[in-house]
PDB file of C-alpha atoms in Angstrom:
ATOM      1  CA  SER A1471       2.557  -6.240   8.728  1.00 38.00           C
ATOM      2  CA  LEU A1472       3.467  -3.172  10.760  1.00 43.00           C
ATOM      3  CA  PRO A1473       0.931  -2.846  13.572  1.00 46.00           C
ATOM      4  CA  PHE A1474       1.118   0.587  15.166  1.00 50.00           C
ATOM      5  CA  ASN A1475      -0.226   0.479  18.689  1.00 49.00           C
ATOM      6  CA  GLU A1476      -0.144   3.987  20.140  1.00 51.00           C
ATOM      7  CA  GLY A1477      -3.442   5.422  18.902  1.00 52.00           C
ATOM      8  CA  ARG A1478      -2.374   9.018  19.431  1.00 52.00           C
ATOM      9  CA  GLY A1479       0.118  11.690  18.372  1.00 54.00           C
ATOM     10  CA  ALA A1480       1.889  12.572  15.131  1.00 54.00           C
ATOM     11  CA  ALA A1481       4.547   9.868  15.367  1.00 54.00           C
ATOM     12  CA  SER A1482       4.239   6.195  16.012  1.00 54.00           C
ATOM     13  CA  LYS A1483       6.427   3.232  16.788  1.00 51.00           C
ATOM     14  CA  ASP A1484       5.778  -0.139  15.207  1.00 48.00           C
ATOM     15  CA  ALA A1485       4.968  -2.658  17.940  1.00 46.00           C
ATOM     16  CA  VAL A1486       6.785  -5.521  16.206  1.00 43.00           C
ATOM     17  CA  ARG A1487      10.017  -4.083  14.810  1.00 47.00           C
ATOM     18  CA  GLY A1488      10.378  -0.888  16.847  1.00 52.00           C
ATOM     19  CA  GLN A1489      10.624   1.297  13.733  1.00 51.00           C
ATOM     20  CA  SER A1490       9.467   4.892  13.978  1.00 54.00           C
ATOM     21  CA  ALA A1491       7.107   6.554  11.531  1.00 55.00           C
ATOM     22  CA  ALA A1492       5.699  10.049  11.074  1.00 55.00           C
ATOM     23  CA  ILE A1493       1.995  10.668  10.470  1.00 56.00           C
ATOM     24  CA  HIS A1494       1.099  13.817   8.525  1.00 54.00           C
ATOM     25  CA  ASP A1495      -2.376  15.407   8.291  1.00 54.00           C
ATOM     26  CA  ALA A1496      -4.231  12.260   9.341  1.00 56.00           C
ATOM     27  CA  ARG A1497      -5.932  11.342  12.591  1.00 54.00           C
ATOM     28  CA  TRP A1498      -6.220   8.277  14.759  1.00 51.00           C
ATOM     29  CA  ILE A1499      -9.732   6.860  14.866  1.00 49.00           C
ATOM     30  CA  SER A1500     -11.250   7.327  18.312  1.00 47.00           C
ATOM     31  CA  GLY A1501     -11.336   4.119  20.337  1.00 44.00           C
ATOM     32  CA  ALA A1502      -9.078   2.224  17.929  1.00 42.00           C
ATOM     33  CA  SER A1503      -5.387   1.826  18.577  1.00 41.00           C
ATOM     34  CA  SER A1504      -4.190   0.876  15.120  1.00 44.00           C
ATOM     35  CA  LEU A1505      -6.443   2.639  12.621  1.00 46.00           C
ATOM     36  CA  ILE A1506      -5.635   5.887  10.856  1.00 51.00           C
ATOM     37  CA  ALA A1507      -8.168   8.063   9.024  1.00 51.00           C
ATOM     38  CA  PHE A1508      -7.029  10.025   5.991  1.00 53.00           C
ATOM     39  CA  PRO A1509      -9.392  12.951   5.313  1.00 51.00           C
ATOM     40  CA  GLU A1510     -10.196  13.929   1.745  1.00 53.00           C
ATOM     41  CA  ASP A1511      -8.167  16.569  -0.104  1.00 48.00           C
ATOM     42  CA  THR A1512      -5.275  16.949   2.328  1.00 46.00           C
ATOM     43  CA  GLU A1513      -1.570  16.282   2.032  1.00 47.00           C
ATOM     44  CA  LYS A1514      -1.087  13.243   4.157  1.00 47.00           C
ATOM     45  CA  ALA A1515       1.182  10.322   4.590  1.00 48.00           C
ATOM     46  CA  LEU A1516       2.592   7.933   7.047  1.00 50.00           C
ATOM     47  CA  THR A1517       6.238   7.533   6.063  1.00 48.00           C
ATOM     48  CA  LEU A1518       8.345   4.632   7.184  1.00 48.00           C
ATOM     49  CA  GLU A1519      12.015   4.095   6.444  1.00 48.00           C
ATOM     50  CA  ASP A1520      12.747   0.638   5.024  1.00 48.00           C
ATOM     51  CA  PRO A1521      15.528  -1.056   7.023  1.00 44.00           C
ATOM     52  CA  SER A1522      16.430  -3.345   4.073  1.00 48.00           C
ATOM     53  CA  PRO A1523      15.966  -1.472   0.770  1.00 45.00           C
ATOM     54  CA  GLU A1524      18.053  -4.062  -1.123  1.00 50.00           C
ATOM     55  CA  ARG A1525      15.632  -6.912  -0.428  1.00 52.00           C
ATOM     56  CA  LYS A1526      14.058  -8.536  -3.530  1.00 75.00           C
ATOM     57  CA  ALA A1527      11.225 -10.503  -1.852  1.00 82.00           C
ATOM     58  CA  PHE A1528       8.533  -8.498  -0.081  1.00 81.00           C
ATOM     59  CA  THR A1529       4.929  -8.492   1.108  1.00 86.00           C
ATOM     60  CA  VAL A1530       2.651  -5.516   1.706  1.00 85.00           C
ATOM     61  CA  GLU A1531      -0.800  -5.790   3.217  1.00 88.00           C
ATOM     62  CA  ALA A1532      -3.490  -3.368   4.252  1.00 88.00           C
ATOM     63  CA  TRP A1533      -6.889  -3.308   5.845  1.00 90.00           C
ATOM     64  CA  CYS A1534      -8.707  -0.318   4.447  1.00 90.00           C
ATOM     65  CA  LYS A1535     -12.084   1.291   4.027  1.00 91.00           C
ATOM     66  CA  PRO A1536     -11.861   3.676   1.054  1.00 90.00           C
ATOM     67  CA  GLN A1537     -14.477   6.432   1.037  1.00 89.00           C
ATOM     68  CA  LYS A1538     -14.744   6.182  -2.743  1.00 87.00           C
ATOM     69  CA  THR A1539     -13.512   3.859  -5.471  1.00 86.00           C
ATOM     70  CA  ASP A1540     -11.123   6.369  -7.099  1.00 86.00           C
ATOM     71  CA  THR A1541      -8.985   7.433  -4.176  1.00 81.00           C
ATOM     72  CA  GLY A1542      -5.421   6.661  -5.316  1.00 82.00           C
ATOM     73  CA  TYR A1543      -2.622   4.658  -3.716  1.00 84.00           C
ATOM     74  CA  LEU A1544      -2.795   3.373  -0.172  1.00 86.00           C
ATOM     75  CA  LEU A1545       0.736   1.865  -0.135  1.00 86.00           C
ATOM     76  CA  LEU A1546       3.543   3.291  -2.277  1.00 84.00           C
ATOM     77  CA  LYS A1547       7.301   2.953  -2.377  1.00 84.00           C
ATOM     78  CA  LYS A1548       8.410   5.031  -5.350  1.00 83.00           C
ATOM     79  CA  TYR A1549      10.568   3.209  -7.878  1.00 84.00           C
ATOM     80  CA  ALA A1550       9.685  -0.156  -6.241  1.00 87.00           C
ATOM     81  CA  PHE A1551       5.904  -0.829  -5.964  1.00 88.00           C
ATOM     82  CA  GLY A1552       2.465   0.663  -5.423  1.00 86.00           C
ATOM     83  CA  PHE A1553      -0.616  -1.231  -4.221  1.00 88.00           C
ATOM     84  CA  PRO A1554      -3.559  -0.995  -3.893  1.00 90.00           C
ATOM     85  CA  ASN A1555      -4.316   1.935  -6.176  1.00 88.00           C
ATOM     86  CA  PHE A1556      -8.059   2.586  -6.205  1.00 88.00           C
ATOM     87  CA  ALA A1557      -8.430   3.672  -9.819  1.00 85.00           C
ATOM     88  CA  GLY A1558     -12.210   4.114 -10.181  1.00 84.00           C
ATOM     89  CA  ASP A1559     -14.948   1.955 -11.716  1.00 86.00           C
ATOM     90  CA  GLY A1560     -14.272  -0.740  -9.081  1.00 88.00           C
ATOM     91  CA  LYS A1561     -10.734  -1.274 -10.380  1.00 90.00           C
ATOM     92  CA  VAL A1562      -7.697  -1.803  -8.186  1.00 91.00           C
ATOM     93  CA  LYS A1563      -4.301  -1.328  -9.816  1.00 88.00           C
ATOM     94  CA  GLY A1564      -0.785  -2.040  -8.717  1.00 88.00           C
ATOM     95  CA  TYR A1565       2.729  -2.090 -10.064  1.00 88.00           C
ATOM     96  CA  VAL A1566       6.117  -3.573  -9.330  1.00 89.00           C
ATOM     97  CA  ARG A1567       9.172  -1.866 -10.817  1.00 88.00           C
ATOM     98  CA  ARG A1568      11.705  -4.268 -12.303  1.00 85.00           C
ATOM     99  CA  ASP A1569      15.491  -3.937 -12.250  1.00 83.00           C
ATOM    100  CA  ASN A1570      15.412  -2.857 -15.907  1.00 76.00           C
ATOM    101  CA  GLU A1571      13.356   0.185 -14.790  1.00 79.00           C
ATOM    102  CA  LYS A1572      10.209  -1.061 -16.540  1.00 82.00           C
ATOM    103  CA  ASP A1573       6.990  -1.202 -14.528  1.00 85.00           C
ATOM    104  CA  TRP A1574       5.006  -4.437 -14.387  1.00 83.00           C
ATOM    105  CA  GLY A1575       1.360  -3.590 -13.813  1.00 87.00           C
ATOM    106  CA  LEU A1576      -1.865  -5.312 -12.935  1.00 87.00           C
ATOM    107  CA  THR A1577      -5.524  -4.352 -12.875  1.00 89.00           C
ATOM    108  CA  LEU A1578      -8.167  -6.164 -10.845  1.00 90.00           C
ATOM    109  CA  GLU A1579     -11.748  -5.654 -12.009  1.00 90.00           C
ATOM    110  CA  ASN A1580     -14.618  -5.290  -9.487  1.00 89.00           C
ATOM    111  CA  ALA A1581     -12.133  -5.377  -6.625  1.00 90.00           C
ATOM    112  CA  VAL A1582     -13.205  -2.509  -4.362  1.00 90.00           C
ATOM    113  CA  GLU A1583     -16.311  -1.335  -2.557  1.00 89.00           C
ATOM    114  CA  ALA A1584     -16.595   2.187  -1.176  1.00 90.00           C
ATOM    115  CA  ASN A1585     -17.202   2.464   2.580  1.00 92.00           C
ATOM    116  CA  ALA A1586     -16.545  -1.235   3.227  1.00 92.00           C
ATOM    117  CA  TRP A1587     -13.568  -2.782   5.024  1.00 93.00           C
ATOM    118  CA  GLN A1588     -11.333  -4.814   2.722  1.00 92.00           C
ATOM    119  CA  HIS A1589      -8.020  -6.624   3.096  1.00 93.00           C
ATOM    120  CA  TYR A1590      -5.407  -6.488   0.317  1.00 92.00           C
ATOM    121  CA  VAL A1591      -2.086  -8.334   0.104  1.00 91.00           C
ATOM    122  CA  LEU A1592       0.616  -8.166  -2.566  1.00 90.00           C
ATOM    123  CA  THR A1593       3.494 -10.590  -2.071  1.00 89.00           C
ATOM    124  CA  CYS A1594       6.492 -11.185  -4.318  1.00 88.00           C
ATOM    125  CA  ASP A1595       9.265 -13.765  -3.975  1.00 87.00           C
ATOM    126  CA  GLY A1596      11.363 -12.079  -6.678  1.00 85.00           C
ATOM    127  CA  ARG A1597       9.941 -14.266  -9.445  1.00 87.00           C
ATOM    128  CA  VAL A1598       6.157 -14.486  -8.888  1.00 89.00           C
ATOM    129  CA  VAL A1599       3.613 -11.928  -7.637  1.00 90.00           C
ATOM    130  CA  TRP A1600       0.509 -13.053  -5.727  1.00 91.00           C
ATOM    131  CA  ILE A1601      -2.448 -10.753  -5.016  1.00 91.00           C
ATOM    132  CA  TYR A1602      -5.051 -11.523  -2.353  1.00 92.00           C
ATOM    133  CA  ARG A1603      -8.295  -9.701  -1.620  1.00 93.00           C
ATOM    134  CA  ASN A1604     -10.206 -10.536   1.532  1.00 93.00           C
ATOM    135  CA  GLY A1605      -8.194 -13.727   2.002  1.00 93.00           C
ATOM    136  CA  LYS A1606      -8.723 -15.089  -1.509  1.00 93.00           C
ATOM    137  CA  LEU A1607      -6.024 -15.386  -4.157  1.00 94.00           C
ATOM    138  CA  VAL A1608      -7.223 -13.235  -7.076  1.00 92.00           C
ATOM    139  CA  GLU A1609      -4.072 -13.033  -9.208  1.00 91.00           C
ATOM    140  CA  ASP A1610      -0.757 -14.825  -9.489  1.00 91.00           C
ATOM    141  CA  ARG A1611       1.646 -14.162 -12.331  1.00 90.00           C
ATOM    142  CA  PRO A1612       5.338 -14.480 -13.039  1.00 90.00           C
ATOM    143  CA  LEU A1613       7.282 -11.247 -12.720  1.00 86.00           C
ATOM    144  CA  PRO A1614       9.305 -10.812 -15.937  1.00 85.00           C
ATOM    145  CA  GLY A1615      12.597  -9.884 -14.297  1.00 83.00           C
ATOM    146  CA  PRO A1616      13.684  -9.256 -10.716  1.00 84.00           C
ATOM    147  CA  PRO A1617      12.038  -6.440  -8.748  1.00 88.00           C
ATOM    148  CA  ALA A1618      13.930  -3.193  -8.357  1.00 86.00           C
ATOM    149  CA  THR A1619      15.084  -1.854  -5.019  1.00 82.00           C
ATOM    150  CA  SER A1620      14.505   1.677  -3.835  1.00 83.00           C
ATOM    151  CA  THR A1621      15.748   3.889  -1.032  1.00 82.00           C
ATOM    152  CA  ALA A1622      12.596   6.034  -1.257  1.00 81.00           C
ATOM    153  CA  PRO A1623      10.432   6.131   1.891  1.00 80.00           C
ATOM    154  CA  PHE A1624       7.458   3.806   2.176  1.00 79.00           C
ATOM    155  CA  LEU A1625       4.315   5.976   1.972  1.00 81.00           C
ATOM    156  CA  ILE A1626       0.917   5.116   3.383  1.00 82.00           C
ATOM    157  CA  GLY A1627      -1.972   7.222   2.158  1.00 82.00           C
ATOM    158  CA  ALA A1628       0.018   9.551  -0.110  1.00 74.00           C
ATOM    159  CA  ASN A1629       0.794   9.419  -3.794  1.00 70.00           C
ATOM    160  CA  GLY A1630       4.251  10.964  -3.416  1.00 65.00           C
ATOM    161  CA  GLY A1631       3.516  13.263  -6.350  1.00 64.00           C
ATOM    162  CA  TRP A1632       2.527  10.355  -8.622  1.00 61.00           C
ATOM    163  CA  GLY A1633      -0.843   9.642 -10.146  1.00 57.00           C
ATOM    164  CA  GLN A1634      -4.189  10.738  -8.827  1.00 60.00           C
ATOM    165  CA  GLY A1635      -4.998  12.142  -5.396  1.00 67.00           C
ATOM    166  CA  HIS A1636      -4.125  10.851  -1.976  1.00 77.00           C
ATOM    167  CA  PHE A1637      -5.961   7.944  -0.356  1.00 82.00           C
ATOM    168  CA  THR A1638      -9.232   8.995   1.315  1.00 84.00           C
ATOM    169  CA  GLY A1639     -10.690   6.677   3.922  1.00 85.00           C
ATOM    170  CA  ASP A1640      -9.568   4.577   6.874  1.00 86.00           C
ATOM    171  CA  ALA A1641      -6.593   2.222   7.061  1.00 84.00           C
ATOM    172  CA  GLY A1642      -5.544  -0.209   9.707  1.00 77.00           C
TER     173      GLY A1642
END
């Protein structure tokens, strides 16, 4: 995980790896040092450059409190993966792009509550994808082919021009 510990300003530095990130059109939550609020209907993103874009194994995790159940991607790295994508009707979607440029997708039913804190994890070892929600394994499937790599920035709270709107809610 990338815990940001400043709690102020438009740029942040990851407390573990020392990477810098830019925060656009979002605000820090008062009194919290590592939570970011993404208001509805604004262009927003926290972008983070990946120091190892060629890596095949990866894990992304997020604590979030979506304001509604159809609020788009929270974590997105174009041409590599997107998760969780709050797709409406309680569904959470995700995808992993494979080296053959075909997307491998998943849909979790009844996997989101509006205005409630939830923890999501997607982890991939290059052959298998595991999905966790609130600490429980909810999906594990083989990935039919190795995951693709991407030099695109890692976006938090923005759809990067893909799919539905930007994430609306709180993330930590």
